[in-house]
Amino acid sequence: MCAELSLDDHAHTAYDTTVASGGFRLTRQRREVYEALLETRDHPSAVQVFMRAQKRMPTISLATVYNCLETLTQVGLVRQVNFDRGPSRFCPNAHPHGHFMCTRCHHVHDVDVPDAAALSRVWQLPNNYVVTQSEFSLRGLCPECVVAANDAE
Amino acid sequence: MCAELSLDDHAHTAYDTTVASGGFRLTRQRREVYEALLETRDHPSAVQVFMRAQKRMPTISLATVYNCLETLTQVGLVRQVNFDRGPSRFCPNAHPHGHFMCTRCHHVHDVDVPDAAALSRVWQLPNNYVVTQSEFSLRGLCPECVVAANDAE
DNA sequence: CTAGGTGCAAAAGGTTTGCGGTTAA
DNA sequence: TTAACCGCAAACCTTTTGCACCTAG
């Protein structure tokens, strides 16, 4: 369903070293937020992360979850994924990849980009532009919803 | 700077026919909003569209601008472009294309995709997914800001 | 010890909605 | 004529912020 990348271990290491050494404190809240994200790779919204983190640490606040998610994003462990005006979704997959969102069930999956270099050949921009970040996203129906949509007719 | 597509005339026709025949009323407000968008192809936000439309029609309201933009988007004449959590930008370019945003001046430009088919070869998704929409976006520095950033150092 | 983080509550910012009056077709 | 649309103001929802207290390093 969702591309498995098994970078959990790698990511844990990245957290311990990057956060601790980069001038960022390794607080219980940040760890819980990151754990909540790794636990279920379903691109949860900030509120969903909050609810999950709350189970393990009932005193955590929503504002802290937002702050932690921003810190983790700055550190590079987390990517913030936006589809239209909906709430931001968060993704602990540091590899370059795209995203697919099902317009029916609103689930978000990672999309592999085997040839990242090919992507940069697709678009044309005068060469005095400096591109620092590129991303792409797809929308449509996931297999479950294709079936469900056909049944509904 | 921005890819010129000279589809103004085509677009006008599309508005007159599509909106009028698709069960949508051709109101003064919708026309002004669309005109404001065609006038300056700089991907304005809803508030910017509002300010421009207001010059020609002082009684128009912001809520109406939002409503008109949504209608025009549904009709297919306008595309809504989102970068992160910033205000939505609106684009009257119906051709398939991507977007570039300068992280320094926040201007948004269209990005040509000469080979749209090549884009769909870049990503891999199991074939029981149905993809209805794909888009990509770039971030970086526009030529003006590359120069300005160098001067500042 | 102290810079940086947390929790709370309040505010911000963009967008949507409800409603009575208006208008395109 | 009348369903669709407009203007206004109030509501909504996600995210950010100010401040007093707390804690990792």
Tab-separated table of C-alpha atoms (C1' of nucleotides) in Angstrom:
chain	number	residue	atom	x	y	z
A	1	MET	CA	0.000	0.000	0.000
A	2	CYS	CA	2.547	2.476	1.158
A	3	ALA	CA	6.134	2.198	-0.022
A	4	GLU	CA	8.123	0.627	2.777
A	5	LEU	CA	11.465	2.193	3.289
A	6	SER	CA	12.551	0.610	6.551
A	7	LEU	CA	14.558	3.615	7.588
A	8	ASP	CA	13.282	3.454	11.136
A	9	ASP	CA	16.664	2.576	12.536
A	10	HIS	CA	18.447	5.061	10.376
A	11	ALA	CA	15.952	7.690	11.380
A	12	HIS	CA	16.372	7.007	15.074
A	13	THR	CA	20.071	7.502	14.725
A	14	ALA	CA	19.506	10.674	12.780
A	15	TYR	CA	17.321	11.981	15.563
A	16	ASP	CA	19.727	11.176	18.362
A	17	THR	CA	22.695	12.733	16.636
A	18	THR	CA	21.199	15.572	14.657
A	19	VAL	CA	18.876	16.872	17.315
A	20	ALA	CA	21.293	16.462	20.146
A	21	SER	CA	24.304	17.874	18.359
A	22	GLY	CA	22.599	20.566	16.303
A	23	GLY	CA	21.806	22.754	19.283
A	24	PHE	CA	18.360	21.263	19.678
A	25	ARG	CA	17.387	19.701	22.936
A	26	LEU	CA	16.237	16.123	22.997
A	27	THR	CA	13.101	16.539	25.052
A	28	ARG	CA	10.561	13.910	25.959
A	29	GLN	CA	7.912	15.751	23.882
A	30	ARG	CA	10.009	15.793	20.747
A	31	ARG	CA	10.762	12.128	21.107
A	32	GLU	CA	7.107	11.235	21.592
A	33	VAL	CA	6.046	13.268	18.587
A	34	TYR	CA	8.667	11.622	16.434
A	35	GLU	CA	7.743	8.172	17.746
A	36	ALA	CA	4.092	8.823	16.982
A	37	LEU	CA	5.084	9.667	13.438
A	38	LEU	CA	7.237	6.571	12.947
A	39	GLU	CA	4.680	4.281	14.558
A	40	THR	CA	2.063	4.595	11.853
A	41	ARG	CA	3.294	5.828	8.519
A	42	ASP	CA	-0.007	7.235	7.409
A	43	HIS	CA	0.864	10.919	7.101
A	44	PRO	CA	-1.176	12.125	10.066
A	45	SER	CA	-2.209	15.720	10.601
A	46	ALA	CA	-0.917	17.691	13.577
A	47	VAL	CA	-4.105	16.938	15.499
A	48	GLN	CA	-3.758	13.218	14.825
A	49	VAL	CA	-0.144	13.291	15.975
A	50	PHE	CA	-1.337	15.127	19.063
A	51	MET	CA	-3.925	12.465	19.849
A	52	ARG	CA	-1.387	9.670	19.457
A	53	ALA	CA	1.280	11.397	21.502
A	54	GLN	CA	-1.286	12.136	24.175
A	55	LYS	CA	-1.830	8.421	24.773
A	56	ARG	CA	1.769	8.035	25.842
A	57	MET	CA	2.128	11.437	27.453
A	58	PRO	CA	-1.218	12.865	28.594
A	59	THR	CA	0.195	16.254	29.544
A	60	ILE	CA	1.493	17.165	26.086
A	61	SER	CA	-0.252	20.115	24.448
A	62	LEU	CA	-1.276	20.712	20.858
A	63	ALA	CA	0.881	23.819	20.610
A	64	THR	CA	3.878	21.765	21.672
A	65	VAL	CA	3.100	19.185	19.015
A	66	TYR	CA	3.105	21.968	16.437
A	67	ASN	CA	6.369	23.307	17.796
A	68	CYS	CA	7.976	19.882	17.834
A	69	LEU	CA	6.852	19.122	14.311
A	70	GLU	CA	8.372	22.366	13.144
A	71	THR	CA	11.638	21.647	14.898
A	72	LEU	CA	11.799	18.141	13.441
A	73	THR	CA	11.099	19.593	10.006
A	74	GLN	CA	13.897	22.130	10.386
A	75	VAL	CA	16.263	19.396	11.472
A	76	GLY	CA	15.302	17.512	8.328
A	77	LEU	CA	13.811	14.425	9.904
A	78	VAL	CA	10.267	15.245	8.940
A	79	ARG	CA	8.589	16.581	5.815
A	80	GLN	CA	5.468	18.668	5.857
A	81	VAL	CA	3.053	17.691	3.100
A	82	ASN	CA	0.269	19.993	1.989
A	83	PHE	CA	-2.645	19.156	-0.239
A	84	ASP	CA	-4.698	22.172	-1.111
A	85	ARG	CA	-6.121	23.873	1.943
A	86	GLY	CA	-6.433	20.805	4.080
A	87	PRO	CA	-4.492	20.430	7.302
A	88	SER	CA	-0.765	19.761	6.837
A	89	ARG	CA	0.284	16.139	6.959
A	90	PHE	CA	3.605	14.985	8.346
A	91	CYS	CA	5.966	12.410	6.911
A	92	PRO	CA	9.062	10.912	8.575
A	93	ASN	CA	10.454	9.703	5.239
A	94	ALA	CA	13.632	11.631	4.535
A	95	HIS	CA	14.212	10.051	1.121
A	96	PRO	CA	13.198	12.066	-1.951
A	97	HIS	CA	9.734	11.004	-2.960
A	98	GLY	CA	6.339	12.322	-3.982
A	99	HIS	CA	2.893	11.949	-2.510
A	100	PHE	CA	-0.415	10.537	-3.599
A	101	MET	CA	-3.695	11.502	-1.982
A	102	CYS	CA	-6.935	9.633	-2.468
A	103	THR	CA	-9.687	12.146	-3.076
A	104	ARG	CA	-12.249	9.773	-1.606
A	105	CYS	CA	-10.728	8.541	1.670
A	106	HIS	CA	-8.065	11.257	1.961
A	107	HIS	CA	-5.312	8.791	2.751
A	108	VAL	CA	-1.855	9.898	1.699
A	109	HIS	CA	0.826	7.487	0.454
A	110	ASP	CA	4.427	7.975	-0.476
A	111	VAL	CA	5.219	7.672	-4.170
A	112	ASP	CA	8.602	6.388	-5.240
A	113	VAL	CA	10.690	8.395	-7.644
A	114	PRO	CA	13.241	5.852	-8.879
A	115	ASP	CA	14.954	8.315	-11.168
A	116	ALA	CA	15.026	11.640	-9.393
A	117	ALA	CA	17.278	13.110	-12.070
A	118	ALA	CA	14.649	12.422	-14.730
A	119	LEU	CA	12.240	14.625	-12.832
A	120	SER	CA	14.454	17.658	-13.211
A	121	ARG	CA	14.597	17.075	-16.963
A	122	VAL	CA	10.846	17.306	-17.293
A	123	TRP	CA	10.498	20.990	-16.587
A	124	GLN	CA	12.187	23.906	-18.284
A	125	LEU	CA	13.245	27.048	-16.510
A	126	PRO	CA	15.793	29.641	-17.686
A	127	ASN	CA	19.152	28.693	-16.214
A	128	ASN	CA	19.525	31.865	-14.192
A	129	TYR	CA	16.969	30.458	-11.784
A	130	VAL	CA	18.236	28.601	-8.745
A	131	VAL	CA	16.063	25.665	-7.758
A	132	THR	CA	16.527	24.470	-4.208
A	133	GLN	CA	13.526	22.229	-3.762
A	134	SER	CA	11.143	20.334	-5.995
A	135	GLU	CA	8.180	18.208	-5.176
A	136	PHE	CA	5.240	16.684	-6.906
A	137	SER	CA	1.947	15.287	-5.856
A	138	LEU	CA	-0.737	13.126	-7.362
A	139	ARG	CA	-4.403	12.895	-6.688
A	140	GLY	CA	-6.850	10.169	-7.583
A	141	LEU	CA	-8.346	6.996	-6.152
A	142	CYS	CA	-6.574	4.306	-4.151
A	143	PRO	CA	-7.364	0.647	-5.012
A	144	GLU	CA	-9.847	0.295	-2.137
A	145	CYS	CA	-11.754	3.372	-3.244
A	146	VAL	CA	-11.754	2.372	-6.906
A	147	VAL	CA	-13.626	-0.762	-5.847
A	148	ALA	CA	-15.873	1.107	-3.441
A	149	ALA	CA	-16.701	3.736	-6.045
A	150	ASN	CA	-17.649	1.057	-8.578
A	151	ASP	CA	-19.860	-0.708	-6.036
A	152	ALA	CA	-21.669	2.530	-5.269
A	153	GLU	CA	-22.776	2.961	-8.864
B	1	MET	CA	10.090	36.149	-16.647
B	2	CYS	CA	6.820	34.310	-16.774
B	3	ALA	CA	6.035	31.967	-19.634
B	4	GLU	CA	3.752	33.808	-22.015
B	5	LEU	CA	0.977	31.693	-23.340
B	6	SER	CA	-1.221	34.269	-25.046
B	7	LEU	CA	-4.402	32.367	-24.425
B	8	ASP	CA	-6.316	35.467	-23.440
B	9	ASP	CA	-8.630	35.278	-26.402
B	10	HIS	CA	-9.104	31.586	-26.099
B	11	ALA	CA	-9.781	31.975	-22.412
B	12	HIS	CA	-12.388	34.660	-22.954
B	13	THR	CA	-14.219	32.383	-25.301
B	14	ALA	CA	-13.938	29.546	-22.826
B	15	TYR	CA	-15.485	31.725	-20.155
B	16	ASP	CA	-18.361	32.900	-22.266
B	17	THR	CA	-19.255	29.445	-23.449
B	18	THR	CA	-18.342	27.228	-20.527
B	19	VAL	CA	-19.737	29.370	-17.783
B	20	ALA	CA	-22.842	30.372	-19.624
B	21	SER	CA	-23.686	26.926	-20.945
B	22	GLY	CA	-22.590	24.882	-17.936
B	23	GLY	CA	-25.415	26.106	-15.740
B	24	PHE	CA	-23.304	28.898	-14.289
B	25	ARG	CA	-24.448	32.449	-14.523
B	26	LEU	CA	-22.266	35.006	-16.189
B	27	THR	CA	-22.407	37.705	-13.542
B	28	ARG	CA	-20.560	40.983	-13.500
B	29	GLN	CA	-18.601	39.850	-10.416
B	30	ARG	CA	-17.383	36.650	-12.020
B	31	ARG	CA	-16.301	38.538	-15.099
B	32	GLU	CA	-14.410	41.141	-13.081
B	33	VAL	CA	-12.656	38.478	-11.029
B	34	TYR	CA	-11.624	36.634	-14.154
B	35	GLU	CA	-10.502	39.866	-15.841
B	36	ALA	CA	-8.428	40.766	-12.808
B	37	LEU	CA	-6.735	37.396	-13.077
B	38	LEU	CA	-6.009	37.715	-16.789
B	39	GLU	CA	-4.823	41.306	-16.493
B	40	THR	CA	-1.693	40.551	-14.529
B	41	ARG	CA	-0.461	37.005	-14.696
B	42	ASP	CA	1.343	37.080	-11.397
B	43	HIS	CA	-0.611	34.448	-9.490
B	44	PRO	CA	-2.305	36.808	-7.049
B	45	SER	CA	-3.864	35.715	-3.783
B	46	ALA	CA	-7.594	36.051	-3.206
B	47	VAL	CA	-7.055	39.321	-1.370
B	48	GLN	CA	-4.998	40.716	-4.233
B	49	VAL	CA	-7.669	39.706	-6.715
B	50	PHE	CA	-10.177	41.400	-4.447
B	51	MET	CA	-8.219	44.662	-4.426
B	52	ARG	CA	-7.889	44.645	-8.196
B	53	ALA	CA	-11.508	43.816	-8.824
B	54	GLN	CA	-12.523	46.506	-6.358
B	55	LYS	CA	-10.943	49.183	-8.538
B	56	ARG	CA	-13.322	48.355	-11.336
B	57	MET	CA	-16.277	47.447	-9.149
B	58	PRO	CA	-16.120	49.103	-5.711
B	59	THR	CA	-19.109	47.215	-4.322
B	60	ILE	CA	-17.652	43.725	-4.757
B	61	SER	CA	-16.973	41.855	-1.527
B	62	LEU	CA	-14.124	39.580	-0.529
B	63	ALA	CA	-16.475	36.667	0.090
B	64	THR	CA	-17.788	37.038	-3.437
B	65	VAL	CA	-14.251	37.001	-4.795
B	66	TYR	CA	-13.678	33.737	-2.967
B	67	ASN	CA	-16.911	32.330	-4.304
B	68	CYS	CA	-16.167	33.440	-7.851
B	69	LEU	CA	-12.673	32.000	-7.725
B	70	GLU	CA	-14.096	28.697	-6.605
B	71	THR	CA	-16.675	28.695	-9.360
B	72	LEU	CA	-14.050	29.529	-11.973
B	73	THR	CA	-11.879	26.744	-10.627
B	74	GLN	CA	-14.740	24.253	-10.842
B	75	VAL	CA	-15.451	25.322	-14.395
B	76	GLY	CA	-11.804	24.655	-15.181
B	77	LEU	CA	-10.745	28.146	-16.196
B	78	VAL	CA	-8.668	28.771	-13.111
B	79	ARG	CA	-6.182	26.733	-11.133
B	80	GLN	CA	-5.627	27.120	-7.432
B	81	VAL	CA	-1.946	26.956	-6.495
B	82	ASN	CA	-0.835	26.288	-2.949
B	83	PHE	CA	2.643	26.632	-1.549
B	84	ASP	CA	2.882	25.363	1.998
B	85	ARG	CA	0.552	27.179	4.310
B	86	GLY	CA	0.591	30.503	2.507
B	87	PRO	CA	-2.543	31.991	0.991
B	88	SER	CA	-3.758	30.226	-2.154
B	89	ARG	CA	-2.669	31.782	-5.418
B	90	PHE	CA	-4.794	31.751	-8.548
B	91	CYS	CA	-3.728	31.028	-12.099
B	92	PRO	CA	-5.788	31.475	-15.284
B	93	ASN	CA	-3.485	29.196	-17.294
B	94	ALA	CA	-5.461	26.131	-18.276
B	95	HIS	CA	-2.523	24.402	-19.966
B	96	PRO	CA	-0.713	21.686	-17.989
B	97	HIS	CA	2.237	23.258	-16.264
B	98	GLY	CA	4.068	23.472	-12.951
B	99	HIS	CA	4.890	26.346	-10.657
B	100	PHE	CA	7.997	27.978	-9.310
B	101	MET	CA	8.008	30.136	-6.209
B	102	CYS	CA	10.861	32.389	-5.215
B	103	THR	CA	11.516	31.934	-1.510
B	104	ARG	CA	12.852	35.479	-1.255
B	105	CYS	CA	10.261	37.644	-3.057
B	106	HIS	CA	7.437	35.076	-3.060
B	107	HIS	CA	6.640	35.639	-6.703
B	108	VAL	CA	5.151	32.635	-8.471
B	109	HIS	CA	5.860	31.810	-12.124
B	110	ASP	CA	4.512	29.176	-14.430
B	111	VAL	CA	6.944	26.431	-15.379
B	112	ASP	CA	6.609	24.796	-18.758
B	113	VAL	CA	6.362	21.045	-19.042
B	114	PRO	CA	7.158	20.403	-22.704
B	115	ASP	CA	6.752	16.662	-22.365
B	116	ALA	CA	3.855	16.051	-20.034
B	117	ALA	CA	3.952	12.323	-20.753
B	118	ALA	CA	7.524	12.111	-19.467
B	119	LEU	CA	6.318	13.361	-16.121
B	120	SER	CA	4.058	10.386	-15.606
B	121	ARG	CA	6.988	8.057	-16.278
B	122	VAL	CA	8.975	9.515	-13.423
B	123	TRP	CA	6.901	8.159	-10.590
B	124	GLN	CA	5.880	4.594	-9.890
B	125	LEU	CA	2.569	3.613	-8.412
B	126	PRO	CA	0.887	0.181	-8.526
B	127	ASN	CA	-1.402	0.115	-11.533
B	128	ASN	CA	-4.568	-0.384	-9.546
B	129	TYR	CA	-4.343	3.249	-8.526
B	130	VAL	CA	-6.274	5.778	-10.597
B	131	VAL	CA	-4.488	9.087	-10.980
B	132	THR	CA	-6.690	11.986	-11.955
B	133	GLN	CA	-4.423	14.912	-11.298
B	134	SER	CA	-0.714	15.492	-10.995
B	135	GLU	CA	1.224	18.612	-10.271
B	136	PHE	CA	4.679	19.635	-9.275
B	137	SER	CA	6.211	22.696	-7.799
B	138	LEU	CA	9.666	24.143	-7.448
B	139	ARG	CA	11.140	26.517	-4.947
B	140	GLY	CA	14.291	28.567	-5.135
B	141	LEU	CA	15.489	31.992	-6.211
B	142	CYS	CA	14.404	33.958	-9.238
B	143	PRO	CA	17.137	35.758	-11.276
B	144	GLU	CA	16.444	39.110	-9.601
B	145	CYS	CA	16.776	37.607	-6.145
B	146	VAL	CA	19.895	35.645	-7.021
B	147	VAL	CA	21.522	38.986	-7.823
B	148	ALA	CA	20.044	40.713	-4.786
B	149	ALA	CA	21.134	37.890	-2.485
B	150	ASN	CA	24.699	38.097	-3.795
B	151	ASP	CA	24.765	41.866	-3.319
B	152	ALA	CA	23.621	41.509	0.251
B	153	GLU	CA	26.583	39.336	1.183
C	1	DC	C1'	22.996	27.527	36.094
C	2	DT	C1'	20.486	29.121	32.050
C	3	DA	C1'	19.121	29.084	27.236
C	4	DG	C1'	15.755	26.949	25.238
C	5	DG	C1'	11.286	24.293	25.684
C	6	DT	C1'	6.640	23.526	27.535
C	7	DG	C1'	1.620	24.310	28.551
C	8	DC	C1'	-2.046	27.206	28.414
C	9	DA	C1'	-5.064	30.400	26.517
C	10	DA	C1'	-5.787	33.876	23.468
C	11	DA	C1'	-5.118	35.723	18.742
C	12	DA	C1'	-4.131	35.537	14.009
C	13	DG	C1'	-4.918	34.546	9.204
C	14	DG	C1'	-7.174	32.551	5.439
C	15	DT	C1'	-11.471	30.829	4.060
C	16	DT	C1'	-16.424	29.499	4.482
C	17	DT	C1'	-21.212	30.118	5.686
C	18	DG	C1'	-25.974	31.889	6.855
C	19	DC	C1'	-29.170	35.070	5.591
C	20	DG	C1'	-32.019	38.700	3.501
C	21	DG	C1'	-31.991	41.150	-0.650
C	22	DT	C1'	-30.759	41.104	-5.890
C	23	DT	C1'	-30.342	39.598	-10.727
C	24	DA	C1'	-29.249	36.776	-15.006
C	25	DA	C1'	-31.536	33.978	-18.053
D	1	DT	C1'	-40.431	34.417	-12.840
D	2	DT	C1'	-37.146	32.210	-9.989
D	3	DA	C1'	-33.075	29.630	-9.021
D	4	DA	C1'	-28.771	31.179	-8.570
D	5	DC	C1'	-25.929	34.805	-6.837
D	6	DC	C1'	-24.374	38.853	-4.049
D	7	DG	C1'	-22.871	41.609	0.151
D	8	DC	C1'	-22.302	41.587	4.825
D	9	DA	C1'	-20.922	39.862	9.115
D	10	DA	C1'	-20.108	36.226	11.891
D	11	DA	C1'	-18.178	31.636	12.296
D	12	DC	C1'	-14.600	28.205	11.344
D	13	DC	C1'	-10.322	25.758	11.467
D	14	DT	C1'	-5.593	25.392	11.440
D	15	DT	C1'	-1.675	27.404	13.116
D	16	DT	C1'	1.042	30.888	15.795
D	17	DT	C1'	2.163	33.665	19.789
D	18	DG	C1'	2.867	35.691	24.583
D	19	DC	C1'	3.922	34.588	28.954
D	20	DA	C1'	5.094	32.224	33.323
D	21	DC	C1'	7.023	28.024	34.629
D	22	DC	C1'	10.204	24.136	33.823
D	23	DT	C1'	14.250	21.235	32.347
D	24	DA	C1'	18.155	19.253	29.415
D	25	DG	C1'	22.781	19.775	29.011
